PDB file of C-alpha atoms and ligand atoms in Angstrom:
ATOM      1  CA  UNK A  15     -65.442  75.341 172.012  1.00 68.00           C
ATOM      2  CA  UNK A  16     -67.241  77.100 169.158  1.00 90.00           C
ATOM      3  CA  UNK A  17     -65.571  79.181 166.488  1.00 95.00           C
ATOM      4  CA  UNK A  18     -61.892  78.994 165.636  1.00 98.00           C
ATOM      5  CA  UNK A  19     -59.273  79.084 168.353  1.00 98.00           C
ATOM      6  CA  UNK A  20     -55.526  79.388 167.847  1.00 98.00           C
ATOM      7  CA  UNK A  21     -53.668  78.724 171.072  1.00 98.00           C
ATOM      8  CA  UNK A  22     -49.980  79.600 171.464  1.00 97.00           C
ATOM      9  CA  UNK A  23     -49.259  79.043 167.797  1.00 98.00           C
ATOM     10  CA  UNK A  24     -45.677  79.238 166.589  1.00 98.00           C
ATOM     11  CA  UNK A  25     -44.621  78.648 163.024  1.00 98.00           C
ATOM     12  CA  UNK A  26     -41.345  78.907 161.110  1.00 98.00           C
ATOM     13  CA  UNK A  27     -41.166  78.082 157.386  1.00 98.00           C
ATOM     14  CA  UNK A  28     -38.720  75.291 156.605  1.00 96.00           C
ATOM     15  CA  UNK A  29     -35.343  76.827 155.812  1.00 95.00           C
ATOM     16  CA  UNK A  30     -36.056  80.234 157.318  1.00 95.00           C
ATOM     17  CA  UNK A  31     -34.495  81.427 160.544  1.00 93.00           C
ATOM     18  CA  UNK A  32     -37.098  83.686 162.105  1.00 95.00           C
ATOM     19  CA  UNK A  33     -40.576  82.463 163.010  1.00 97.00           C
ATOM     20  CA  UNK A  34     -43.481  84.042 161.104  1.00 97.00           C
ATOM     21  CA  UNK A  35     -45.724  83.525 164.131  1.00 97.00           C
ATOM     22  CA  UNK A  36     -44.659  83.142 167.752  1.00 97.00           C
ATOM     23  CA  UNK A  37     -47.087  82.324 170.564  1.00 97.00           C
ATOM     24  CA  UNK A  38     -50.015  83.705 168.638  1.00 97.00           C
ATOM     25  CA  UNK A  39     -53.431  83.550 170.279  1.00 97.00           C
ATOM     26  CA  UNK A  40     -56.492  84.287 168.189  1.00 98.00           C
ATOM     27  CA  UNK A  41     -60.184  83.700 168.781  1.00 98.00           C
ATOM     28  CA  UNK A  42     -62.616  83.794 165.885  1.00 98.00           C
ATOM     29  CA  UNK A  43     -66.177  83.835 167.201  1.00 97.00           C
ATOM     30  CA  UNK A  44     -68.719  81.541 165.538  1.00 97.00           C
ATOM     31  CA  UNK A  45     -71.227  83.088 163.137  1.00 96.00           C
ATOM     32  CA  UNK A  46     -69.414  86.432 163.193  1.00 97.00           C
ATOM     33  CA  UNK A  47     -67.320  88.223 160.602  1.00 97.00           C
ATOM     34  CA  UNK A  48     -63.674  88.521 161.678  1.00 98.00           C
ATOM     35  CA  UNK A  49     -61.239  90.474 159.550  1.00 98.00           C
ATOM     36  CA  UNK A  50     -57.460  90.199 159.713  1.00 98.00           C
ATOM     37  CA  UNK A  51     -55.326  93.096 158.490  1.00 97.00           C
ATOM     38  CA  UNK A  52     -51.581  93.775 158.593  1.00 97.00           C
ATOM     39  CA  UNK A  53     -48.729  94.826 156.322  1.00 96.00           C
ATOM     40  CA  UNK A  54     -47.527  92.575 153.514  1.00 95.00           C
ATOM     41  CA  UNK A  55     -45.574  89.665 154.923  1.00 95.00           C
ATOM     42  CA  UNK A  56     -47.012  90.009 158.426  1.00 96.00           C
ATOM     43  CA  UNK A  57     -48.263  86.416 158.402  1.00 97.00           C
ATOM     44  CA  UNK A  58     -51.948  86.696 157.454  1.00 97.00           C
ATOM     45  CA  UNK A  59     -51.917  84.005 154.770  1.00 97.00           C
ATOM     46  CA  UNK A  60     -49.824  81.811 157.032  1.00 98.00           C
ATOM     47  CA  UNK A  61     -52.597  82.005 159.633  1.00 98.00           C
ATOM     48  CA  UNK A  62     -55.159  81.012 156.976  1.00 97.00           C
ATOM     49  CA  UNK A  63     -52.993  78.057 155.847  1.00 97.00           C
ATOM     50  CA  UNK A  64     -52.576  76.882 159.439  1.00 97.00           C
ATOM     51  CA  UNK A  65     -56.321  77.012 160.122  1.00 97.00           C
ATOM     52  CA  UNK A  66     -56.924  75.110 156.876  1.00 96.00           C
ATOM     53  CA  UNK A  67     -54.366  72.474 157.853  1.00 96.00           C
ATOM     54  CA  UNK A  68     -52.174  73.173 154.802  1.00 94.00           C
ATOM     55  CA  UNK A  69     -49.407  74.003 157.271  1.00 97.00           C
ATOM     56  CA  UNK A  70     -48.800  72.328 160.618  1.00 97.00           C
ATOM     57  CA  UNK A  71     -47.849  74.561 163.557  1.00 98.00           C
ATOM     58  CA  UNK A  72     -44.509  73.920 165.285  1.00 98.00           C
ATOM     59  CA  UNK A  73     -46.210  74.557 168.587  1.00 98.00           C
ATOM     60  CA  UNK A  74     -49.709  75.160 169.862  1.00 98.00           C
ATOM     61  CA  UNK A  75     -53.163  73.933 168.976  1.00 98.00           C
ATOM     62  CA  UNK A  76     -55.877  75.029 166.567  1.00 98.00           C
ATOM     63  CA  UNK A  77     -59.504  74.034 167.008  1.00 97.00           C
ATOM     64  CA  UNK A  78     -62.399  74.623 164.625  1.00 97.00           C
ATOM     65  CA  UNK A  79     -65.757  74.294 166.362  1.00 95.00           C
ATOM     66  CA  UNK A  80     -64.157  72.120 168.996  1.00 94.00           C
ATOM     67  CA  UNK A  81     -62.297  69.838 166.573  1.00 96.00           C
ATOM     68  CA  UNK A  82     -58.499  69.942 166.722  1.00 97.00           C
ATOM     69  CA  UNK A  83     -56.911  70.517 163.315  1.00 97.00           C
ATOM     70  CA  UNK A  84     -54.715  67.479 162.632  1.00 96.00           C
ATOM     71  CA  UNK A  85     -53.655  65.562 159.559  1.00 93.00           C
ATOM     72  CA  UNK A  86     -56.075  62.765 160.463  1.00 94.00           C
ATOM     73  CA  UNK A  87     -59.188  64.903 160.377  1.00 94.00           C
ATOM     74  CA  UNK A  88     -58.371  67.119 157.406  1.00 94.00           C
ATOM     75  CA  UNK A  89     -61.124  65.616 155.231  1.00 92.00           C
ATOM     76  CA  UNK A  90     -63.651  66.236 157.982  1.00 93.00           C
ATOM     77  CA  UNK A  91     -62.310  69.757 158.497  1.00 95.00           C
ATOM     78  CA  UNK A  92     -62.566  70.605 154.802  1.00 93.00           C
ATOM     79  CA  UNK A  93     -66.236  69.704 154.796  1.00 90.00           C
ATOM     80  CA  UNK A  94     -66.882  72.448 157.305  1.00 93.00           C
ATOM     81  CA  UNK A  95     -64.340  75.017 156.205  1.00 95.00           C
ATOM     82  CA  UNK A  96     -63.261  76.388 152.845  1.00 93.00           C
ATOM     83  CA  UNK A  97     -60.859  79.072 151.609  1.00 94.00           C
ATOM     84  CA  UNK A  98     -61.384  81.458 148.712  1.00 92.00           C
ATOM     85  CA  UNK A  99     -58.032  82.685 147.421  1.00 92.00           C
ATOM     86  CA  UNK A 100     -56.948  85.897 145.765  1.00 92.00           C
ATOM     87  CA  UNK A 101     -56.708  84.856 142.124  1.00 90.00           C
ATOM     88  CA  UNK A 102     -60.060  83.693 140.733  1.00 85.00           C
ATOM     89  CA  UNK A 103     -58.314  82.063 137.764  1.00 85.00           C
ATOM     90  CA  UNK A 104     -56.316  79.620 139.859  1.00 82.00           C
ATOM     91  CA  UNK A 105     -59.349  78.026 141.466  1.00 80.00           C
ATOM     92  CA  UNK A 106     -61.059  76.377 138.507  1.00 83.00           C
ATOM     93  CA  UNK A 107     -60.725  72.744 137.555  1.00 85.00           C
ATOM     94  CA  UNK A 108     -64.020  72.050 135.774  1.00 88.00           C
ATOM     95  CA  UNK A 109     -64.909  72.768 132.136  1.00 92.00           C
ATOM     96  CA  UNK A 110     -68.189  74.393 133.182  1.00 96.00           C
ATOM     97  CA  UNK A 111     -69.375  76.132 136.321  1.00 96.00           C
ATOM     98  CA  UNK A 112     -71.489  73.109 137.342  1.00 96.00           C
ATOM     99  CA  UNK A 113     -68.623  70.685 136.608  1.00 95.00           C
ATOM    100  CA  UNK A 114     -66.345  72.706 138.774  1.00 94.00           C
ATOM    101  CA  UNK A 115     -68.631  72.368 141.764  1.00 95.00           C
ATOM    102  CA  UNK A 116     -69.194  68.677 140.989  1.00 96.00           C
ATOM    103  CA  UNK A 117     -65.447  68.137 141.043  1.00 93.00           C
ATOM    104  CA  UNK A 118     -65.248  69.574 144.548  1.00 92.00           C
ATOM    105  CA  UNK A 119     -68.075  67.316 145.706  1.00 95.00           C
ATOM    106  CA  UNK A 120     -66.361  64.310 144.131  1.00 94.00           C
ATOM    107  CA  UNK A 121     -63.250  65.136 146.124  1.00 91.00           C
ATOM    108  CA  UNK A 122     -65.379  64.789 149.224  1.00 91.00           C
ATOM    109  CA  UNK A 123     -66.809  61.442 148.126  1.00 92.00           C
ATOM    110  CA  UNK A 124     -70.308  62.753 147.546  1.00 94.00           C
ATOM    111  CA  UNK A 125     -72.088  60.106 145.419  1.00 95.00           C
ATOM    112  CA  UNK A 126     -72.836  61.190 141.820  1.00 93.00           C
ATOM    113  CA  UNK A 127     -76.590  60.818 142.193  1.00 95.00           C
ATOM    114  CA  UNK A 128     -76.663  63.228 145.127  1.00 95.00           C
ATOM    115  CA  UNK A 129     -74.701  65.965 143.392  1.00 96.00           C
ATOM    116  CA  UNK A 130     -77.203  67.733 141.164  1.00 97.00           C
ATOM    117  CA  UNK A 131     -79.476  69.143 143.899  1.00 96.00           C
ATOM    118  CA  UNK A 132     -76.414  70.287 145.872  1.00 96.00           C
ATOM    119  CA  UNK A 133     -74.979  72.037 142.809  1.00 97.00           C
ATOM    120  CA  UNK A 134     -78.312  73.684 141.938  1.00 96.00           C
ATOM    121  CA  UNK A 135     -78.804  74.831 145.499  1.00 94.00           C
ATOM    122  CA  UNK A 136     -75.279  76.256 145.843  1.00 95.00           C
ATOM    123  CA  UNK A 137     -75.476  78.134 142.520  1.00 95.00           C
ATOM    124  CA  UNK A 138     -78.839  79.553 143.500  1.00 94.00           C
ATOM    125  CA  UNK A 139     -77.400  80.839 146.768  1.00 92.00           C
ATOM    126  CA  UNK A 140     -74.700  82.806 144.934  1.00 93.00           C
ATOM    127  CA  UNK A 141     -77.025  83.992 142.157  1.00 93.00           C
ATOM    128  CA  UNK A 142     -75.283  82.001 139.396  1.00 94.00           C
ATOM    129  CA  UNK A 143     -77.991  79.482 138.393  1.00 96.00           C
ATOM    130  CA  UNK A 144     -78.253  80.942 134.893  1.00 96.00           C
ATOM    131  CA  UNK A 145     -74.560  80.353 134.280  1.00 97.00           C
ATOM    132  CA  UNK A 146     -74.339  76.709 135.386  1.00 97.00           C
ATOM    133  CA  UNK A 147     -73.347  75.595 131.876  1.00 97.00           C
ATOM    134  CA  UNK A 148     -70.978  78.503 131.237  1.00 97.00           C
ATOM    135  CA  UNK A 149     -67.269  78.031 130.724  1.00 94.00           C
ATOM    136  CA  UNK A 150     -65.294  79.573 133.586  1.00 90.00           C
ATOM    137  CA  UNK A 151     -63.189  81.621 131.140  1.00 89.00           C
ATOM    138  CA  UNK A 152     -66.344  83.494 130.117  1.00 92.00           C
ATOM    139  CA  UNK A 153     -66.983  84.787 133.636  1.00 94.00           C
ATOM    140  CA  UNK A 154     -65.998  88.062 135.269  1.00 93.00           C
ATOM    141  CA  UNK A 155     -63.698  87.997 138.299  1.00 92.00           C
ATOM    142  CA  UNK A 156     -66.633  88.592 140.633  1.00 92.00           C
ATOM    143  CA  UNK A 157     -68.610  85.751 139.050  1.00 94.00           C
ATOM    144  CA  UNK A 158     -65.605  83.436 139.375  1.00 94.00           C
ATOM    145  CA  UNK A 159     -65.292  84.195 143.066  1.00 93.00           C
ATOM    146  CA  UNK A 160     -69.015  83.547 143.471  1.00 93.00           C
ATOM    147  CA  UNK A 161     -68.525  80.124 141.864  1.00 94.00           C
ATOM    148  CA  UNK A 162     -65.625  79.474 144.256  1.00 93.00           C
ATOM    149  CA  UNK A 163     -67.955  80.355 147.123  1.00 93.00           C
ATOM    150  CA  UNK A 164     -70.669  78.085 145.666  1.00 94.00           C
ATOM    151  CA  UNK A 165     -68.152  75.228 145.582  1.00 93.00           C
ATOM    152  CA  UNK A 166     -67.640  75.661 149.297  1.00 92.00           C
ATOM    153  CA  UNK A 167     -71.343  76.149 150.067  1.00 92.00           C
ATOM    154  CA  UNK A 168     -72.228  72.902 148.292  1.00 93.00           C
ATOM    155  CA  UNK A 169     -70.532  71.069 151.151  1.00 91.00           C
ATOM    156  CA  UNK A 170     -72.560  73.011 153.732  1.00 88.00           C
ATOM    157  CA  UNK A 171     -69.603  74.469 155.569  1.00 90.00           C
ATOM    158  CA  UNK A 172     -69.712  76.472 158.779  1.00 94.00           C
ATOM    159  CA  UNK A 173     -66.702  78.603 157.976  1.00 96.00           C
ATOM    160  CA  UNK A 174     -65.393  80.507 154.959  1.00 96.00           C
ATOM    161  CA  UNK A 175     -61.942  82.097 154.882  1.00 97.00           C
ATOM    162  CA  UNK A 176     -61.322  84.795 152.269  1.00 95.00           C
ATOM    163  CA  UNK A 177     -57.625  85.408 151.679  1.00 96.00           C
ATOM    164  CA  UNK A 178     -57.686  88.726 149.801  1.00 95.00           C
ATOM    165  CA  UNK A 179     -60.478  87.152 147.751  1.00 92.00           C
ATOM    166  CA  UNK A 180     -61.839  90.499 146.568  1.00 92.00           C
ATOM    167  CA  UNK A 181     -58.527  92.231 145.855  1.00 91.00           C
ATOM    168  CA  UNK A 182     -58.448  91.422 142.125  1.00 89.00           C
ATOM    169  CA  UNK A 183     -62.079  92.364 141.531  1.00 88.00           C
ATOM    170  CA  UNK A 184     -63.426  95.617 140.147  1.00 87.00           C
ATOM    171  CA  UNK A 185     -65.491  97.698 142.598  1.00 88.00           C
ATOM    172  CA  UNK A 186     -68.764  96.274 141.306  1.00 87.00           C
ATOM    173  CA  UNK A 187     -67.622  92.657 141.521  1.00 85.00           C
ATOM    174  CA  UNK A 188     -66.178  93.300 144.963  1.00 89.00           C
ATOM    175  CA  UNK A 189     -69.403  94.800 146.256  1.00 90.00           C
ATOM    176  CA  UNK A 190     -71.411  91.899 144.872  1.00 88.00           C
ATOM    177  CA  UNK A 191     -69.193  89.318 146.568  1.00 90.00           C
ATOM    178  CA  UNK A 192     -69.157  91.191 149.897  1.00 93.00           C
ATOM    179  CA  UNK A 193     -72.924  91.735 149.944  1.00 93.00           C
ATOM    180  CA  UNK A 194     -73.413  88.070 149.104  1.00 92.00           C
ATOM    181  CA  UNK A 195     -71.186  86.967 151.983  1.00 93.00           C
ATOM    182  CA  UNK A 196     -72.874  89.324 154.433  1.00 94.00           C
ATOM    183  CA  UNK A 197     -76.228  87.826 153.564  1.00 93.00           C
ATOM    184  CA  UNK A 198     -74.925  84.220 153.566  1.00 92.00           C
ATOM    185  CA  UNK A 199     -73.435  84.781 156.986  1.00 94.00           C
ATOM    186  CA  UNK A 200     -76.954  85.226 158.270  1.00 94.00           C
ATOM    187  CA  UNK A 201     -78.895  82.722 156.172  1.00 93.00           C
ATOM    188  CA  UNK A 202     -76.258  79.949 156.407  1.00 91.00           C
ATOM    189  CA  UNK A 203     -75.015  80.960 159.859  1.00 93.00           C
ATOM    190  CA  UNK A 204     -71.469  81.150 158.541  1.00 95.00           C
ATOM    191  CA  UNK A 205     -68.352  82.107 160.426  1.00 97.00           C
ATOM    192  CA  UNK A 206     -66.353  84.388 158.138  1.00 97.00           C
ATOM    193  CA  UNK A 207     -62.650  85.175 158.318  1.00 98.00           C
ATOM    194  CA  UNK A 208     -61.560  87.759 155.782  1.00 97.00           C
ATOM    195  CA  UNK A 209     -58.026  88.900 155.089  1.00 97.00           C
ATOM    196  CA  UNK A 210     -58.043  92.209 153.275  1.00 96.00           C
ATOM    197  CA  UNK A 211     -56.582  95.636 152.564  1.00 93.00           C
ATOM    198  CA  UNK A 212     -59.955  97.035 151.496  1.00 92.00           C
ATOM    199  CA  UNK A 213     -61.551  99.547 153.895  1.00 90.00           C
ATOM    200  CA  UNK A 214     -65.085  98.586 152.851  1.00 89.00           C
ATOM    201  CA  UNK A 215     -64.390  94.928 153.557  1.00 93.00           C
ATOM    202  CA  UNK A 216     -62.773  95.870 156.885  1.00 93.00           C
ATOM    203  CA  UNK A 217     -65.841  97.816 157.893  1.00 91.00           C
ATOM    204  CA  UNK A 218     -68.012  94.696 157.577  1.00 92.00           C
ATOM    205  CA  UNK A 219     -66.195  93.014 160.449  1.00 96.00           C
ATOM    206  CA  UNK A 220     -67.650  92.330 163.871  1.00 97.00           C
ATOM    207  CA  UNK A 221     -64.073  91.864 165.008  1.00 98.00           C
ATOM    208  CA  UNK A 222     -60.959  93.389 163.460  1.00 98.00           C
ATOM    209  CA  UNK A 223     -57.511  91.959 164.181  1.00 98.00           C
ATOM    210  CA  UNK A 224     -54.173  93.557 163.265  1.00 98.00           C
ATOM    211  CA  UNK A 225     -51.293  91.132 162.801  1.00 97.00           C
ATOM    212  CA  UNK A 226     -47.727  92.352 163.150  1.00 95.00           C
ATOM    213  CA  UNK A 227     -44.329  90.817 163.779  1.00 88.00           C
ATOM    214  CA  UNK A 228     -45.177  87.267 164.889  1.00 87.00           C
ATOM    215  CA  UNK A 229     -48.364  88.097 166.765  1.00 94.00           C
ATOM    216  CA  UNK A 230     -51.443  90.222 167.203  1.00 97.00           C
ATOM    217  CA  UNK A 231     -50.806  93.927 167.639  1.00 97.00           C
ATOM    218  CA  UNK A 232     -54.383  95.045 168.222  1.00 97.00           C
ATOM    219  CA  UNK A 233     -57.939  93.741 168.096  1.00 98.00           C
ATOM    220  CA  UNK A 234     -61.408  95.081 168.694  1.00 98.00           C
ATOM    221  CA  UNK A 235     -64.368  96.512 166.855  1.00 97.00           C
ATOM    222  CA  UNK A 236     -63.825  98.331 163.562  1.00 95.00           C
ATOM    223  CA  UNK A 237     -64.232 101.642 165.364  1.00 95.00           C
ATOM    224  CA  UNK A 238     -61.845 100.745 168.198  1.00 96.00           C
ATOM    225  CA  UNK A 239     -59.092  99.629 165.830  1.00 96.00           C
ATOM    226  CA  UNK A 240     -59.374 101.916 162.800  1.00 95.00           C
ATOM    227  CA  UNK A 241     -59.515 105.144 164.762  1.00 93.00           C
ATOM    228  CA  UNK A 242     -55.985 104.452 166.048  1.00 95.00           C
ATOM    229  CA  UNK A 243     -54.320 105.983 163.013  1.00 93.00           C
ATOM    230  CA  UNK A 244     -50.940 106.503 164.690  1.00 93.00           C
ATOM    231  CA  UNK A 245     -50.772 102.848 165.619  1.00 95.00           C
ATOM    232  CA  UNK A 246     -51.885 101.714 162.137  1.00 94.00           C
ATOM    233  CA  UNK A 247     -49.226 103.882 160.513  1.00 94.00           C
ATOM    234  CA  UNK A 248     -46.602 102.414 162.811  1.00 94.00           C
ATOM    235  CA  UNK A 249     -47.772  98.920 161.844  1.00 94.00           C
ATOM    236  CA  UNK A 250     -47.595  99.725 158.132  1.00 93.00           C
ATOM    237  CA  UNK A 251     -51.320  99.293 157.586  1.00 93.00           C
ATOM    238  CA  UNK A 252     -53.044 101.577 155.071  1.00 89.00           C
ATOM    239  CA  UNK A 253     -55.330 104.137 156.696  1.00 90.00           C
ATOM    240  CA  UNK A 254     -58.856 104.319 155.225  1.00 91.00           C
ATOM    241  CA  UNK A 255     -59.224 107.630 153.419  1.00 92.00           C
ATOM    242  CA  UNK A 256     -62.121 108.943 155.551  1.00 93.00           C
ATOM    243  CA  UNK A 257     -60.004 108.520 158.644  1.00 93.00           C
ATOM    244  CA  UNK A 258     -57.021 110.133 156.919  1.00 93.00           C
ATOM    245  CA  UNK A 259     -59.220 113.124 156.185  1.00 94.00           C
ATOM    246  CA  UNK A 260     -60.329 113.241 159.819  1.00 94.00           C
ATOM    247  CA  UNK A 261     -56.668 113.419 160.859  1.00 93.00           C
ATOM    248  CA  UNK A 262     -56.056 116.374 158.518  1.00 94.00           C
ATOM    249  CA  UNK A 263     -59.047 118.206 159.949  1.00 95.00           C
ATOM    250  CA  UNK A 264     -57.971 117.561 163.523  1.00 95.00           C
ATOM    251  CA  UNK A 265     -54.434 118.758 162.722  1.00 95.00           C
ATOM    252  CA  UNK A 266     -55.939 121.901 161.208  1.00 96.00           C
ATOM    253  CA  UNK A 267     -57.681 122.575 164.500  1.00 96.00           C
ATOM    254  CA  UNK A 268     -61.184 121.346 163.585  1.00 95.00           C
ATOM    255  CA  UNK A 269     -62.981 119.505 166.379  1.00 95.00           C
ATOM    256  CA  UNK A 270     -64.086 116.118 165.062  1.00 95.00           C
ATOM    257  CA  UNK A 271     -65.526 113.400 167.330  1.00 95.00           C
ATOM    258  CA  UNK A 272     -63.007 110.704 168.198  1.00 93.00           C
ATOM    259  CA  UNK A 273     -64.413 107.776 166.243  1.00 93.00           C
ATOM    260  CA  UNK A 274     -63.826 105.938 162.997  1.00 93.00           C
ATOM    261  CA  UNK A 275     -65.259 107.529 159.865  1.00 93.00           C
ATOM    262  CA  UNK A 276     -65.624 105.746 156.549  1.00 92.00           C
ATOM    263  CA  UNK A 277     -65.245 108.106 153.594  1.00 92.00           C
ATOM    264  CA  UNK A 278     -69.035 108.345 153.224  1.00 93.00           C
ATOM    265  CA  UNK A 279     -69.490 109.089 156.921  1.00 94.00           C
ATOM    266  CA  UNK A 280     -66.755 111.715 156.842  1.00 95.00           C
ATOM    267  CA  UNK A 281     -68.304 113.444 153.827  1.00 95.00           C
ATOM    268  CA  UNK A 282     -71.681 113.378 155.554  1.00 96.00           C
ATOM    269  CA  UNK A 283     -70.172 114.866 158.705  1.00 96.00           C
ATOM    270  CA  UNK A 284     -68.462 117.630 156.708  1.00 94.00           C
ATOM    271  CA  UNK A 285     -71.631 118.490 154.780  1.00 95.00           C
ATOM    272  CA  UNK A 286     -73.572 118.830 158.007  1.00 95.00           C
ATOM    273  CA  UNK A 287     -70.823 120.991 159.460  1.00 92.00           C
ATOM    274  CA  UNK A 288     -70.807 123.237 156.388  1.00 92.00           C
ATOM    275  CA  UNK A 289     -74.571 123.666 156.088  1.00 91.00           C
TER     276      UNK A 289
HETATM  277  N1  ADP B   9     -43.497  79.105 151.466  1.00 93.77           N
HETATM  278  C1  ADP B   9     -42.767  79.987 152.159  1.00 93.77           C
HETATM  279  N2  ADP B   9     -41.481  79.724 152.490  1.00 93.77           N
HETATM  280  C2  ADP B   9     -40.731  80.593 153.200  1.00 93.77           C
HETATM  281  N3  ADP B   9     -41.182  81.767 153.670  1.00 93.77           N
HETATM  282  C3  ADP B   9     -42.458  82.096 153.373  1.00 93.77           C
HETATM  283  C4  ADP B   9     -43.310  81.226 152.621  1.00 93.77           C
HETATM  284  N4  ADP B   9     -44.524  81.812 152.508  1.00 93.77           N
HETATM  285  C5  ADP B   9     -44.438  82.982 153.151  1.00 93.77           C
HETATM  286  N5  ADP B   9     -43.202  83.157 153.681  1.00 93.77           N
HETATM  287  C6  ADP B   9     -42.746  84.307 154.484  1.00 93.77           C
HETATM  288  O1  ADP B   9     -43.533  84.376 155.662  1.00 93.77           O
HETATM  289  C7  ADP B   9     -43.872  85.714 155.963  1.00 93.77           C
HETATM  290  C8  ADP B   9     -45.380  85.840 156.062  1.00 93.77           C
HETATM  291  O2  ADP B   9     -45.967  85.557 154.819  1.00 93.77           O
HETATM  292  P1  ADP B   9     -47.528  85.601 154.585  1.00 93.77           P
HETATM  293  O3  ADP B   9     -48.213  84.808 155.641  1.00 93.77           O
HETATM  294  O4  ADP B   9     -47.774  85.204 153.167  1.00 93.77           O
HETATM  295  O5  ADP B   9     -47.852  87.154 154.800  1.00 93.77           O
HETATM  296  P2  ADP B   9     -49.107  88.039 154.380  1.00 93.77           P
HETATM  297  O6  ADP B   9     -50.179  87.116 153.896  1.00 93.77           O
HETATM  298  O7  ADP B   9     -49.481  88.785 155.624  1.00 93.77           O
HETATM  299  O8  ADP B   9     -48.642  88.974 153.324  1.00 93.77           O
HETATM  300  C9  ADP B   9     -43.249  86.574 154.870  1.00 93.77           C
HETATM  301  O9  ADP B   9     -42.047  87.096 155.341  1.00 93.77           O
HETATM  302  C10 ADP B   9     -43.011  85.607 153.742  1.00 93.77           C
HETATM  303  O10 ADP B   9     -41.910  85.993 152.989  1.00 93.77           O
HETATM  304 MG1   MG B  10     -51.205  86.986 152.064  1.00 93.77          MG
END
């Protein structure tokens, strides 16, 4: 089956009593953008680590494009799936941007003589060709995350997981990374899984999933999920500010359509109402 499928997944960290996930079922459709939200400690990163094979579920099965995630096929899995983590500074091993990507290719036994075109191509895709010889320490957070993405793209993956990958970036760097991923999703036919607290990043999702207490509390389109402010509050998930404003207006007796509003959409709606 295409995409990522988690079937009846249970997981307890060694030494802890309560499971982080119990009988979790999650479908991530291929070539779509799926976003996972949930309060701190709800198990989002654990899900990412299980999909990536860094953790092994106690029960259940995970498949990525039909291939079961097992210890035996981890190398094969990591050629089609990569994770970008939160801290851009923890992801570098090379002395230059190009070296860093070469190192990743070396890990996947790509012969030296085949590397250069792959590196050039990947850096071009993330708009970092000019900085191939730069030292990673000279880069901004957004540029570092773009190099991390290039390192994954060089292996021609089908899936990229972003575990709060934009949370340490300034708004400009964040926008650049998100726009890049949205365009790569189409040109490279990527499946994207993003874990985030950022409303803009959430709004890019084709499918939004809320994780809570060992399982999935809600899933649907951005509109279907984010307009349920009472539920989100109960689940300890931050409410996007446009939607918060909508709630205030409704409580004050203003009739506002029952749908999700980003802050820009809410401002637009108010301006129209006032003019
Ligand atoms: N290595 C670990 N050992 C023990 N418990 C852990 C470990 N990593 C995470 N946990 C616990 O598992 C739960 C889920 O963590 P995590 O998946 O990181 O949540 P999230 O990414 O949603 O913030 C938390 O209660 C956390 O304390
Ligand atoms: Mg996390």
